[in-house]
PDB file of C-alpha atoms and ligand atoms in Angstrom:
ATOM      1  CA  MET A 283      35.466 -50.537  28.491  1.00 90.00           C
ATOM      2  CA  ILE A 284      38.661 -51.527  26.625  1.00 96.00           C
ATOM      3  CA  GLN A 285      38.183 -55.073  27.996  1.00 97.00           C
ATOM      4  CA  LYS A 286      34.724 -55.209  26.497  1.00 97.00           C
ATOM      5  CA  ALA A 287      36.213 -54.219  23.052  1.00 98.00           C
ATOM      6  CA  ILE A 288      38.935 -56.994  23.539  1.00 98.00           C
ATOM      7  CA  ASP A 289      36.234 -59.469  24.456  1.00 98.00           C
ATOM      8  CA  ILE A 290      33.973 -58.665  21.460  1.00 98.00           C
ATOM      9  CA  LEU A 291      36.949 -59.031  19.073  1.00 98.00           C
ATOM     10  CA  LYS A 292      37.933 -62.307  20.752  1.00 97.00           C
ATOM     11  CA  SER A 293      34.677 -63.762  20.095  1.00 97.00           C
ATOM     12  CA  SER A 294      34.491 -62.525  16.500  1.00 97.00           C
ATOM     13  CA  LYS A 295      35.732 -64.347  13.267  1.00 97.00           C
ATOM     14  CA  SER A 296      35.468 -61.444  10.769  1.00 98.00           C
ATOM     15  CA  VAL A 297      36.330 -57.743  11.347  1.00 98.00           C
ATOM     16  CA  PHE A 298      35.595 -54.673   9.334  1.00 98.00           C
ATOM     17  CA  VAL A 299      37.699 -51.570   9.986  1.00 98.00           C
ATOM     18  CA  LEU A 300      36.860 -48.074   8.766  1.00 98.00           C
ATOM     19  CA  THR A 301      39.535 -45.381   9.279  1.00 98.00           C
ATOM     20  CA  GLY A 302      39.746 -41.669   8.873  1.00 97.00           C
ATOM     21  CA  ALA A 303      42.361 -38.863   9.010  1.00 96.00           C
ATOM     22  CA  GLY A 304      42.831 -39.321  12.840  1.00 96.00           C
ATOM     23  CA  ILE A 305      44.586 -42.506  12.301  1.00 98.00           C
ATOM     24  CA  SER A 306      47.403 -40.619  10.594  1.00 97.00           C
ATOM     25  CA  ALA A 307      47.456 -37.771  12.959  1.00 96.00           C
ATOM     26  CA  GLU A 308      50.265 -39.282  15.067  1.00 97.00           C
ATOM     27  CA  SER A 309      52.362 -39.607  11.954  1.00 98.00           C
ATOM     28  CA  GLY A 310      52.290 -35.806  11.641  1.00 95.00           C
ATOM     29  CA  VAL A 311      49.784 -35.673   8.823  1.00 95.00           C
ATOM     30  CA  PRO A 312      47.272 -33.035   9.567  1.00 91.00           C
ATOM     31  CA  THR A 313      43.716 -34.014   9.907  1.00 90.00           C
ATOM     32  CA  PHE A 314      40.942 -32.385   7.898  1.00 85.00           C
ATOM     33  CA  ARG A 315      39.694 -30.550  10.892  1.00 80.00           C
ATOM     34  CA  ASP A 316      43.172 -29.408  11.667  1.00 79.00           C
ATOM     35  CA  ALA A 317      44.012 -28.678   8.078  1.00 71.00           C
ATOM     36  CA  ASP A 318      41.270 -26.123   7.769  1.00 72.00           C
ATOM     37  CA  GLY A 319      42.994 -22.779   7.349  1.00 68.00           C
ATOM     38  CA  LEU A 320      46.263 -24.597   7.722  1.00 73.00           C
ATOM     39  CA  TRP A 321      47.486 -23.996   4.150  1.00 81.00           C
ATOM     40  CA  LYS A 322      47.528 -20.247   2.947  1.00 82.00           C
ATOM     41  CA  ASN A 323      44.341 -19.960   4.941  1.00 83.00           C
ATOM     42  CA  TYR A 324      42.328 -22.213   2.595  1.00 87.00           C
ATOM     43  CA  SER A 325      39.896 -24.624   4.037  1.00 87.00           C
ATOM     44  CA  ALA A 326      40.336 -28.208   2.787  1.00 88.00           C
ATOM     45  CA  THR A 327      36.634 -28.567   1.810  1.00 87.00           C
ATOM     46  CA  ASP A 328      37.174 -25.478  -0.450  1.00 89.00           C
ATOM     47  CA  LEU A 329      40.047 -26.993  -2.323  1.00 94.00           C
ATOM     48  CA  ALA A 330      38.999 -30.575  -2.556  1.00 95.00           C
ATOM     49  CA  THR A 331      36.153 -29.802  -5.076  1.00 96.00           C
ATOM     50  CA  PRO A 332      36.040 -30.072  -8.960  1.00 97.00           C
ATOM     51  CA  GLU A 333      34.928 -26.380  -8.971  1.00 97.00           C
ATOM     52  CA  ALA A 334      38.196 -25.430  -7.342  1.00 97.00           C
ATOM     53  CA  PHE A 335      40.282 -27.261  -9.620  1.00 97.00           C
ATOM     54  CA  ALA A 336      38.519 -26.059 -12.723  1.00 97.00           C
ATOM     55  CA  ARG A 337      39.012 -22.505 -11.457  1.00 96.00           C
ATOM     56  CA  ASN A 338      42.667 -22.735 -10.446  1.00 95.00           C
ATOM     57  CA  PRO A 339      44.141 -26.035 -11.244  1.00 96.00           C
ATOM     58  CA  ALA A 340      47.763 -24.725 -10.285  1.00 94.00           C
ATOM     59  CA  LEU A 341      46.393 -23.716  -6.614  1.00 94.00           C
ATOM     60  CA  VAL A 342      44.840 -27.141  -6.154  1.00 95.00           C
ATOM     61  CA  TRP A 343      48.128 -28.962  -7.464  1.00 95.00           C
ATOM     62  CA  GLU A 344      50.037 -26.865  -5.142  1.00 93.00           C
ATOM     63  CA  TRP A 345      47.996 -27.917  -2.126  1.00 94.00           C
ATOM     64  CA  TYR A 346      48.198 -31.576  -3.092  1.00 95.00           C
ATOM     65  CA  HIS A 347      51.941 -31.377  -3.657  1.00 94.00           C
ATOM     66  CA  TRP A 348      52.337 -29.699  -0.265  1.00 92.00           C
ATOM     67  CA  ARG A 349      50.226 -32.642   1.310  1.00 94.00           C
ATOM     68  CA  GLN A 350      52.332 -35.121  -0.577  1.00 95.00           C
ATOM     69  CA  SER A 351      55.639 -33.459   0.821  1.00 94.00           C
ATOM     70  CA  ILE A 352      54.294 -33.909   4.402  1.00 94.00           C
ATOM     71  CA  ILE A 353      53.096 -37.405   3.778  1.00 96.00           C
ATOM     72  CA  LEU A 354      56.484 -38.495   2.166  1.00 96.00           C
ATOM     73  CA  LYS A 355      58.309 -37.268   5.361  1.00 96.00           C
ATOM     74  CA  ALA A 356      55.802 -39.062   7.520  1.00 97.00           C
ATOM     75  CA  ALA A 357      55.849 -42.613   8.758  1.00 98.00           C
ATOM     76  CA  PRO A 358      53.158 -44.959   9.715  1.00 98.00           C
ATOM     77  CA  ASN A 359      52.393 -44.730  13.419  1.00 98.00           C
ATOM     78  CA  PRO A 360      51.661 -47.538  16.056  1.00 98.00           C
ATOM     79  CA  ALA A 361      47.798 -47.005  15.047  1.00 98.00           C
ATOM     80  CA  HIS A 362      48.760 -48.236  11.540  1.00 98.00           C
ATOM     81  CA  TYR A 363      50.813 -51.106  12.781  1.00 98.00           C
ATOM     82  CA  ALA A 364      48.164 -52.149  15.261  1.00 98.00           C
ATOM     83  CA  LEU A 365      45.940 -52.820  12.297  1.00 98.00           C
ATOM     84  CA  VAL A 366      48.468 -54.693  10.461  1.00 98.00           C
ATOM     85  CA  GLU A 367      48.640 -56.923  13.525  1.00 98.00           C
ATOM     86  CA  LEU A 368      44.938 -57.005  13.749  1.00 98.00           C
ATOM     87  CA  GLU A 369      44.637 -58.208  10.070  1.00 98.00           C
ATOM     88  CA  LYS A 370      47.038 -61.120  10.994  1.00 98.00           C
ATOM     89  CA  LYS A 371      44.717 -62.434  13.716  1.00 97.00           C
ATOM     90  CA  PHE A 372      41.638 -62.585  11.546  1.00 96.00           C
ATOM     91  CA  SER A 373      41.192 -64.733   8.504  1.00 91.00           C
ATOM     92  CA  THR A 374      38.305 -62.460   7.210  1.00 97.00           C
ATOM     93  CA  PHE A 375      39.243 -58.844   7.449  1.00 98.00           C
ATOM     94  CA  LEU A 376      38.638 -55.640   5.416  1.00 98.00           C
ATOM     95  CA  LEU A 377      40.144 -52.285   6.162  1.00 98.00           C
ATOM     96  CA  LEU A 378      38.221 -49.417   4.476  1.00 98.00           C
ATOM     97  CA  THR A 379      40.009 -46.099   4.753  1.00 98.00           C
ATOM     98  CA  GLN A 380      38.752 -42.542   3.913  1.00 98.00           C
ATOM     99  CA  ASN A 381      42.499 -41.407   3.994  1.00 98.00           C
ATOM    100  CA  VAL A 382      44.432 -40.938   0.612  1.00 98.00           C
ATOM    101  CA  ASP A 383      47.877 -40.924   2.308  1.00 98.00           C
ATOM    102  CA  ASN A 384      48.827 -44.597   1.500  1.00 98.00           C
ATOM    103  CA  LEU A 385      50.120 -45.097   5.060  1.00 98.00           C
ATOM    104  CA  HIS A 386      48.078 -48.177   5.672  1.00 98.00           C
ATOM    105  CA  ARG A 387      49.721 -49.895   2.775  1.00 98.00           C
ATOM    106  CA  ARG A 388      53.249 -48.480   3.786  1.00 98.00           C
ATOM    107  CA  ALA A 389      52.741 -49.910   7.329  1.00 98.00           C
ATOM    108  CA  GLY A 390      51.907 -53.464   5.631  1.00 98.00           C
ATOM    109  CA  SER A 391      48.002 -53.764   5.589  1.00 98.00           C
ATOM    110  CA  GLN A 392      47.110 -56.034   2.926  1.00 98.00           C
ATOM    111  CA  ASN A 393      43.354 -55.945   2.352  1.00 98.00           C
ATOM    112  CA  VAL A 394      42.772 -52.196   2.131  1.00 98.00           C
ATOM    113  CA  LEU A 395      40.103 -50.431   0.170  1.00 98.00           C
ATOM    114  CA  GLU A 396      40.559 -46.590  -0.516  1.00 98.00           C
ATOM    115  CA  LEU A 397      37.078 -45.008  -0.622  1.00 98.00           C
ATOM    116  CA  HIS A 398      38.411 -41.601  -1.498  1.00 98.00           C
ATOM    117  CA  GLY A 399      41.375 -42.606  -3.798  1.00 98.00           C
ATOM    118  CA  ASN A 400      45.052 -41.982  -3.384  1.00 98.00           C
ATOM    119  CA  ILE A 401      47.078 -38.821  -3.383  1.00 97.00           C
ATOM    120  CA  PHE A 402      50.028 -40.551  -5.080  1.00 97.00           C
ATOM    121  CA  ARG A 403      47.927 -41.366  -8.143  1.00 98.00           C
ATOM    122  CA  ALA A 404      46.820 -38.970 -10.882  1.00 98.00           C
ATOM    123  CA  ARG A 405      44.171 -39.236 -13.518  1.00 98.00           C
ATOM    124  CA  CYS A 406      44.203 -37.534 -17.119  1.00 98.00           C
ATOM    125  CA  LEU A 407      41.214 -35.377 -17.892  1.00 97.00           C
ATOM    126  CA  SER A 408      41.556 -36.254 -21.489  1.00 97.00           C
ATOM    127  CA  CYS A 409      42.264 -39.943 -21.919  1.00 97.00           C
ATOM    128  CA  GLY A 410      41.425 -41.080 -18.389  1.00 97.00           C
ATOM    129  CA  ASN A 411      44.846 -42.816 -17.978  1.00 97.00           C
ATOM    130  CA  VAL A 412      45.539 -43.358 -14.375  1.00 98.00           C
ATOM    131  CA  GLN A 413      49.233 -43.085 -13.211  1.00 97.00           C
ATOM    132  CA  GLU A 414      51.471 -42.906 -10.241  1.00 97.00           C
ATOM    133  CA  HIS A 415      52.165 -39.252  -9.572  1.00 96.00           C
ATOM    134  CA  THR A 416      54.557 -38.145  -6.834  1.00 94.00           C
ATOM    135  CA  ILE A 417      56.265 -34.789  -6.637  1.00 89.00           C
ATOM    136  CA  ASP A 418      59.931 -34.495  -7.149  1.00 79.00           C
ATOM    137  CA  PRO A 419      60.809 -32.695  -3.806  1.00 66.00           C
ATOM    138  CA  ASP A 420      63.901 -31.167  -5.388  1.00 67.00           C
ATOM    139  CA  ASN A 421      62.067 -29.817  -8.308  1.00 62.00           C
ATOM    140  CA  GLU A 422      60.400 -26.997  -6.905  1.00 58.00           C
ATOM    141  CA  VAL A 423      58.823 -25.954 -10.297  1.00 58.00           C
ATOM    142  CA  ASN A 424      55.256 -26.731  -9.777  1.00 62.00           C
ATOM    143  CA  ASN A 425      54.085 -26.532 -13.451  1.00 77.00           C
ATOM    144  CA  LEU A 426      50.753 -28.449 -14.113  1.00 92.00           C
ATOM    145  CA  PRO A 427      51.457 -32.226 -14.402  1.00 93.00           C
ATOM    146  CA  THR A 428      50.321 -33.487 -17.780  1.00 94.00           C
ATOM    147  CA  CYS A 429      49.725 -36.957 -19.273  1.00 95.00           C
ATOM    148  CA  SER A 430      51.845 -38.393 -22.121  1.00 95.00           C
ATOM    149  CA  CYS A 431      48.757 -37.537 -24.186  1.00 97.00           C
ATOM    150  CA  SER A 432      49.523 -33.918 -23.166  1.00 95.00           C
ATOM    151  CA  GLY A 433      46.126 -33.805 -21.308  1.00 96.00           C
ATOM    152  CA  LEU A 434      45.927 -32.118 -17.943  1.00 96.00           C
ATOM    153  CA  LEU A 435      46.362 -34.612 -14.957  1.00 97.00           C
ATOM    154  CA  ARG A 436      44.291 -34.305 -11.782  1.00 98.00           C
ATOM    155  CA  PRO A 437      44.650 -35.985  -8.384  1.00 98.00           C
ATOM    156  CA  ASP A 438      43.111 -39.446  -8.450  1.00 98.00           C
ATOM    157  CA  VAL A 439      40.989 -38.716  -5.288  1.00 98.00           C
ATOM    158  CA  VAL A 440      37.295 -38.252  -4.696  1.00 98.00           C
ATOM    159  CA  TRP A 441      36.481 -34.404  -4.258  1.00 98.00           C
ATOM    160  CA  PHE A 442      33.373 -33.248  -2.444  1.00 96.00           C
ATOM    161  CA  GLY A 443      30.333 -33.425  -4.706  1.00 96.00           C
ATOM    162  CA  GLU A 444      31.871 -36.249  -6.671  1.00 98.00           C
ATOM    163  CA  PRO A 445      30.583 -39.809  -6.570  1.00 97.00           C
ATOM    164  CA  ILE A 446      32.650 -42.374  -4.573  1.00 98.00           C
ATOM    165  CA  PRO A 447      33.981 -45.510  -6.433  1.00 97.00           C
ATOM    166  CA  GLN A 448      30.847 -47.816  -6.772  1.00 98.00           C
ATOM    167  CA  ASP A 449      32.924 -50.984  -6.769  1.00 98.00           C
ATOM    168  CA  VAL A 450      34.832 -50.093  -3.583  1.00 98.00           C
ATOM    169  CA  TRP A 451      31.504 -49.087  -1.880  1.00 98.00           C
ATOM    170  CA  GLN A 452      29.691 -52.158  -2.815  1.00 98.00           C
ATOM    171  CA  GLN A 453      32.502 -54.481  -1.824  1.00 98.00           C
ATOM    172  CA  SER A 454      32.454 -52.585   1.562  1.00 98.00           C
ATOM    173  CA  LEU A 455      28.714 -53.078   2.135  1.00 98.00           C
ATOM    174  CA  THR A 456      28.876 -56.741   1.122  1.00 98.00           C
ATOM    175  CA  PHE A 457      31.733 -57.367   3.599  1.00 98.00           C
ATOM    176  CA  LEU A 458      29.989 -55.281   6.235  1.00 98.00           C
ATOM    177  CA  ASN A 459      26.917 -57.391   5.960  1.00 96.00           C
ATOM    178  CA  GLN A 460      28.639 -60.560   6.743  1.00 97.00           C
ATOM    179  CA  THR A 461      31.180 -59.384   9.342  1.00 98.00           C
ATOM    180  CA  ASP A 462      30.874 -59.841  13.159  1.00 98.00           C
ATOM    181  CA  VAL A 463      32.268 -56.441  14.273  1.00 98.00           C
ATOM    182  CA  ALA A 464      33.031 -53.034  12.926  1.00 98.00           C
ATOM    183  CA  LEU A 465      35.944 -51.164  14.382  1.00 98.00           C
ATOM    184  CA  ILE A 466      35.775 -47.287  13.529  1.00 98.00           C
ATOM    185  CA  SER A 467      38.724 -45.176  14.263  1.00 98.00           C
ATOM    186  CA  GLY A 468      39.955 -41.602  13.595  1.00 97.00           C
ATOM    187  CA  THR A 469      37.021 -40.302  11.760  1.00 97.00           C
ATOM    188  CA  SER A 470      34.657 -37.282  12.815  1.00 95.00           C
ATOM    189  CA  GLY A 471      31.890 -39.137  11.026  1.00 95.00           C
ATOM    190  CA  ILE A 472      30.825 -36.056   9.057  1.00 94.00           C
ATOM    191  CA  VAL A 473      31.642 -36.930   5.576  1.00 94.00           C
ATOM    192  CA  TRP A 474      29.150 -39.043   3.657  1.00 96.00           C
ATOM    193  CA  PRO A 475      28.604 -41.915   2.575  1.00 97.00           C
ATOM    194  CA  ALA A 476      31.381 -43.302   4.895  1.00 97.00           C
ATOM    195  CA  ALA A 477      29.492 -41.629   7.890  1.00 97.00           C
ATOM    196  CA  ALA A 478      26.561 -44.002   7.141  1.00 97.00           C
ATOM    197  CA  ILE A 479      28.624 -47.056   7.992  1.00 97.00           C
ATOM    198  CA  PRO A 480      28.050 -47.209  11.829  1.00 96.00           C
ATOM    199  CA  GLU A 481      24.282 -46.848  11.487  1.00 96.00           C
ATOM    200  CA  LEU A 482      24.312 -49.642   8.686  1.00 97.00           C
ATOM    201  CA  ALA A 483      26.417 -51.790  10.890  1.00 97.00           C
ATOM    202  CA  LYS A 484      24.036 -51.280  13.858  1.00 96.00           C
ATOM    203  CA  LYS A 485      20.977 -52.137  11.759  1.00 96.00           C
ATOM    204  CA  GLY A 486      22.681 -55.336  10.665  1.00 96.00           C
ATOM    205  CA  GLY A 487      23.177 -56.410  14.163  1.00 96.00           C
ATOM    206  CA  ILE A 488      26.909 -56.014  13.910  1.00 98.00           C
ATOM    207  CA  LYS A 489      28.793 -55.021  17.224  1.00 98.00           C
ATOM    208  CA  THR A 490      30.502 -51.595  16.634  1.00 98.00           C
ATOM    209  CA  ILE A 491      33.536 -50.160  18.391  1.00 98.00           C
ATOM    210  CA  GLU A 492      34.724 -46.554  18.088  1.00 98.00           C
ATOM    211  CA  VAL A 493      38.385 -45.418  18.919  1.00 98.00           C
ATOM    212  CA  ASN A 494      38.587 -41.592  18.621  1.00 98.00           C
ATOM    213  CA  LEU A 495      40.247 -38.745  20.338  1.00 97.00           C
ATOM    214  CA  GLU A 496      37.087 -36.966  20.957  1.00 96.00           C
ATOM    215  CA  SER A 497      33.232 -37.890  20.952  1.00 96.00           C
ATOM    216  CA  THR A 498      31.824 -37.827  17.348  1.00 97.00           C
ATOM    217  CA  PRO A 499      28.259 -38.087  15.962  1.00 96.00           C
ATOM    218  CA  ILE A 500      29.171 -41.730  15.777  1.00 96.00           C
ATOM    219  CA  SER A 501      29.878 -42.183  19.606  1.00 97.00           C
ATOM    220  CA  PRO A 502      26.129 -42.409  20.720  1.00 97.00           C
ATOM    221  CA  ILE A 503      25.538 -44.980  17.930  1.00 96.00           C
ATOM    222  CA  VAL A 504      28.322 -47.431  18.541  1.00 97.00           C
ATOM    223  CA  ASP A 505      28.315 -50.333  21.288  1.00 97.00           C
ATOM    224  CA  ILE A 506      31.767 -49.164  22.656  1.00 98.00           C
ATOM    225  CA  SER A 507      33.176 -45.703  22.171  1.00 98.00           C
ATOM    226  CA  LEU A 508      36.853 -45.539  23.432  1.00 98.00           C
ATOM    227  CA  GLN A 509      38.218 -41.999  23.685  1.00 98.00           C
ATOM    228  CA  GLY A 510      42.050 -41.498  23.439  1.00 98.00           C
ATOM    229  CA  LYS A 511      44.626 -41.572  20.817  1.00 98.00           C
ATOM    230  CA  ALA A 512      44.441 -44.374  18.226  1.00 98.00           C
ATOM    231  CA  GLY A 513      48.258 -44.833  18.562  1.00 98.00           C
ATOM    232  CA  GLU A 514      47.801 -45.790  22.297  1.00 98.00           C
ATOM    233  CA  ILE A 515      44.389 -47.610  22.320  1.00 98.00           C
ATOM    234  CA  LEU A 516      44.632 -49.870  19.163  1.00 98.00           C
ATOM    235  CA  PRO A 517      47.978 -51.408  20.265  1.00 98.00           C
ATOM    236  CA  GLN A 518      46.645 -52.090  23.876  1.00 98.00           C
ATOM    237  CA  ILE A 519      43.567 -53.841  22.257  1.00 98.00           C
ATOM    238  CA  VAL A 520      45.546 -55.923  19.613  1.00 98.00           C
ATOM    239  CA  GLN A 521      48.319 -57.036  21.855  1.00 97.00           C
ATOM    240  CA  LYS A 522      45.496 -58.642  24.110  1.00 97.00           C
ATOM    241  CA  LEU A 523      43.915 -60.505  21.315  1.00 96.00           C
TER     242      LEU A 523
HETATM  243  C1  BV8 B 860      28.919 -37.709  -2.702  1.00 63.49           C
HETATM  244  C2  BV8 B 860      39.447 -37.013  -0.550  1.00 63.49           C
HETATM  245  C3  BV8 B 860      27.284 -37.604  -4.171  1.00 63.49           C
HETATM  246  C4  BV8 B 860      40.072 -35.544  -1.039  1.00 63.49           C
HETATM  247  C5  BV8 B 860      37.612 -36.535   0.838  1.00 63.49           C
HETATM  248  C6  BV8 B 860      26.543 -30.625  -0.653  1.00 63.49           C
HETATM  249  C7  BV8 B 860      27.130 -30.585  -2.013  1.00 63.49           C
HETATM  250  C8  BV8 B 860      27.727 -31.753  -2.549  1.00 63.49           C
HETATM  251  C9  BV8 B 860      27.914 -32.997  -1.698  1.00 63.49           C
HETATM  252  C10 BV8 B 860      27.457 -32.788  -0.371  1.00 63.49           C
HETATM  253  C11 BV8 B 860      26.802 -31.673   0.125  1.00 63.49           C
HETATM  254  N1  BV8 B 860      26.322 -31.777   1.383  1.00 63.49           N
HETATM  255  C12 BV8 B 860      26.896 -33.063   1.946  1.00 63.49           C
HETATM  256  C13 BV8 B 860      27.497 -33.724   0.692  1.00 63.49           C
HETATM  257  C14 BV8 B 860      28.041 -34.900   0.678  1.00 63.49           C
HETATM  258  C15 BV8 B 860      29.428 -34.797   0.817  1.00 63.49           C
HETATM  259  C16 BV8 B 860      29.713 -34.636   2.483  1.00 63.49           C
HETATM  260  O1  BV8 B 860      29.642 -35.532   3.087  1.00 63.49           O
HETATM  261  N2  BV8 B 860      29.913 -33.359   2.763  1.00 63.49           N
HETATM  262  C17 BV8 B 860      30.380 -33.027   4.252  1.00 63.49           C
HETATM  263  C18 BV8 B 860      31.217 -31.974   4.233  1.00 63.49           C
HETATM  264  C19 BV8 B 860      29.007 -32.845   4.992  1.00 63.49           C
HETATM  265  N3  BV8 B 860      30.058 -36.072   0.462  1.00 63.49           N
HETATM  266  C20 BV8 B 860      30.492 -36.145  -0.791  1.00 63.49           C
HETATM  267  O2  BV8 B 860      30.532 -35.140  -1.566  1.00 63.49           O
HETATM  268  C21 BV8 B 860      30.954 -37.487  -1.329  1.00 63.49           C
HETATM  269  N4  BV8 B 860      30.343 -37.713  -2.595  1.00 63.49           N
HETATM  270  O3  BV8 B 860      28.189 -37.440  -1.761  1.00 63.49           O
HETATM  271  O4  BV8 B 860      28.711 -37.773  -3.973  1.00 63.49           O
HETATM  272  C22 BV8 B 860      27.200 -37.790  -5.691  1.00 63.49           C
HETATM  273  C23 BV8 B 860      26.578 -39.087  -5.978  1.00 63.49           C
HETATM  274  C24 BV8 B 860      26.384 -39.280  -7.371  1.00 63.49           C
HETATM  275  C25 BV8 B 860      26.758 -38.329  -8.400  1.00 63.49           C
HETATM  276  C26 BV8 B 860      27.423 -37.161  -7.850  1.00 63.49           C
HETATM  277  C27 BV8 B 860      27.508 -36.824  -6.598  1.00 63.49           C
HETATM  278  C28 BV8 B 860      32.567 -37.358  -1.580  1.00 63.49           C
HETATM  279  C29 BV8 B 860      33.124 -37.263  -0.210  1.00 63.49           C
HETATM  280  C30 BV8 B 860      34.641 -37.459  -0.338  1.00 63.49           C
HETATM  281  C31 BV8 B 860      35.416 -36.180  -0.125  1.00 63.49           C
HETATM  282  N5  BV8 B 860      36.839 -36.390  -0.264  1.00 63.49           N
HETATM  283  N6  BV8 B 860      38.825 -36.868   0.746  1.00 63.49           N
HETATM  284  C32 BV8 B 860      41.260 -35.203  -0.489  1.00 63.49           C
HETATM  285  O5  BV8 B 860      41.691 -35.876   0.611  1.00 63.49           O
HETATM  286  O6  BV8 B 860      41.882 -34.293  -0.824  1.00 63.49           O
HETATM  287  S1  BV8 B 860      36.885 -36.454   2.379  1.00 63.49           S
HETATM  288  C33 BV8 B 860      38.078 -35.912   3.386  1.00 63.49           C
HETATM  289  O7  BV8 B 860      37.475 -35.358   4.483  1.00 63.49           O
HETATM  290  C34 BV8 B 860      38.861 -37.252   4.048  1.00 63.49           C
HETATM  291  O8  BV8 B 860      39.135 -38.230   3.055  1.00 63.49           O
HETATM  292  C35 BV8 B 860      37.946 -37.710   5.140  1.00 63.49           C
HETATM  293  O9  BV8 B 860      36.949 -38.646   4.554  1.00 63.49           O
HETATM  294  C36 BV8 B 860      37.161 -36.430   5.556  1.00 63.49           C
HETATM  295  C37 BV8 B 860      37.568 -36.011   6.778  1.00 63.49           C
HETATM  296  O10 BV8 B 860      36.968 -36.716   7.543  1.00 63.49           O
HETATM  297  P1  BV8 B 860      37.967 -37.501   8.695  1.00 63.49           P
HETATM  298  O11 BV8 B 860      38.667 -38.583   7.980  1.00 63.49           O
HETATM  299  O12 BV8 B 860      36.894 -37.912   9.651  1.00 63.49           O
HETATM  300  O13 BV8 B 860      38.895 -36.572   9.246  1.00 63.49           O
HETATM  301  P2  BV8 B 860      38.542 -35.277  10.161  1.00 63.49           P
HETATM  302  O14 BV8 B 860      39.685 -34.405  10.112  1.00 63.49           O
HETATM  303  O15 BV8 B 860      37.133 -34.814   9.841  1.00 63.49           O
HETATM  304  O16 BV8 B 860      38.486 -35.960  11.706  1.00 63.49           O
HETATM  305  C38 BV8 B 860      39.465 -36.560  12.324  1.00 63.49           C
HETATM  306  C39 BV8 B 860      38.955 -37.268  13.404  1.00 63.49           C
HETATM  307  O17 BV8 B 860      40.077 -38.083  14.059  1.00 63.49           O
HETATM  308  C40 BV8 B 860      38.338 -36.257  14.454  1.00 63.49           C
HETATM  309  O18 BV8 B 860      37.266 -36.933  15.081  1.00 63.49           O
HETATM  310  C41 BV8 B 860      39.579 -36.445  15.529  1.00 63.49           C
HETATM  311  O19 BV8 B 860      38.975 -36.177  16.940  1.00 63.49           O
HETATM  312  C42 BV8 B 860      40.237 -37.887  15.463  1.00 63.49           C
HETATM  313  N7  BV8 B 860      41.595 -37.770  15.789  1.00 63.49           N
HETATM  314  C43 BV8 B 860      42.574 -36.753  15.647  1.00 63.49           C
HETATM  315  N8  BV8 B 860      43.725 -37.287  16.088  1.00 63.49           N
HETATM  316  C44 BV8 B 860      43.472 -38.594  16.551  1.00 63.49           C
HETATM  317  C45 BV8 B 860      42.100 -38.848  16.345  1.00 63.49           C
HETATM  318  N9  BV8 B 860      41.619 -40.096  16.797  1.00 63.49           N
HETATM  319  C46 BV8 B 860      42.186 -41.047  17.241  1.00 63.49           C
HETATM  320  N10 BV8 B 860      43.633 -40.814  17.594  1.00 63.49           N
HETATM  321  C47 BV8 B 860      44.287 -39.699  17.147  1.00 63.49           C
HETATM  322  N11 BV8 B 860      45.617 -39.476  17.393  1.00 63.49           N
HETATM  323 ZN1   ZN B 861      46.041 -38.646 -21.241  1.00 63.49          ZN
END
């Protein structure tokens, strides 16, 4: 099966990659499924909403600062680096990630689109100003981050129930429509609209390859579903291209 994936990629000129939290699992960043109940018994889907932030901004910011502290200690893993190597082998390449951890960029990926934003950016609720925002690990005081205009800052990520950035989505669909193969890795295929991508690729006659630790709702849809760790399988594929 892995050889079939290699053969498809070898006969392709353009590659579209979609990643999810599973790509960062081997970096020690908990996935959304692992994270449920991991932090003070809260579930990610309860905290990653505008309602949760409106109700208790301090709690939501504490959760994001906790996640930032984990990500800052984490390093990209072989799965991230395999995708950096994959990008070098294809003149036409797009990496669409659902992750907000910035690890693809830290690994060296160039053509990255972030469908759900970035945990190291914050946006002002008053003036809309977007700025880099990383916790100061030494400064334990978690007072609410505010903008220079003194407005309250929120994490610049897409919460459940919020629309995804239309420019990113449109750019991804345009690229998907002209690509030869879509490689989907580390996503449970539950969160929409990213979960629609495998179906859209299939309808467009595009070859689809999944690399995931366990089978997902995507597995029966794709042409090739490889089960295992992305940090092991992706390097095996890329070094043979
Ligand atoms: C939208 C950023 C509409 C935040 C995230 C009811 C009310 C409102 C909306 C909805 C609703 N019902 C459904 C919806 C739509 C909703 C949705 O899909 N909900 C789900 C729960 C059903 N979607 C939305 O709300 C989206 N917006 O629909 O807007 C709209 C339109 C116009 C106007 C107004 C509204 C927005 C969704 C974005 C949410 N934000 N993240 C933050 O990070 O804090 S989603 C978040 O969860 C992640 O970004 C990621 O996308 C998702 C988790 O998914 P995965 O990445 O797949 O991770 P997961 O843990 O699930 O799976 C990991 C996988 O990796 C597993 O399969 C595992 O086996 C595998 N794995 C583990 N280790 C490894 C591995 N694989 C390989 N190697 C390993 N080592
Ligand atoms: Zn402001």
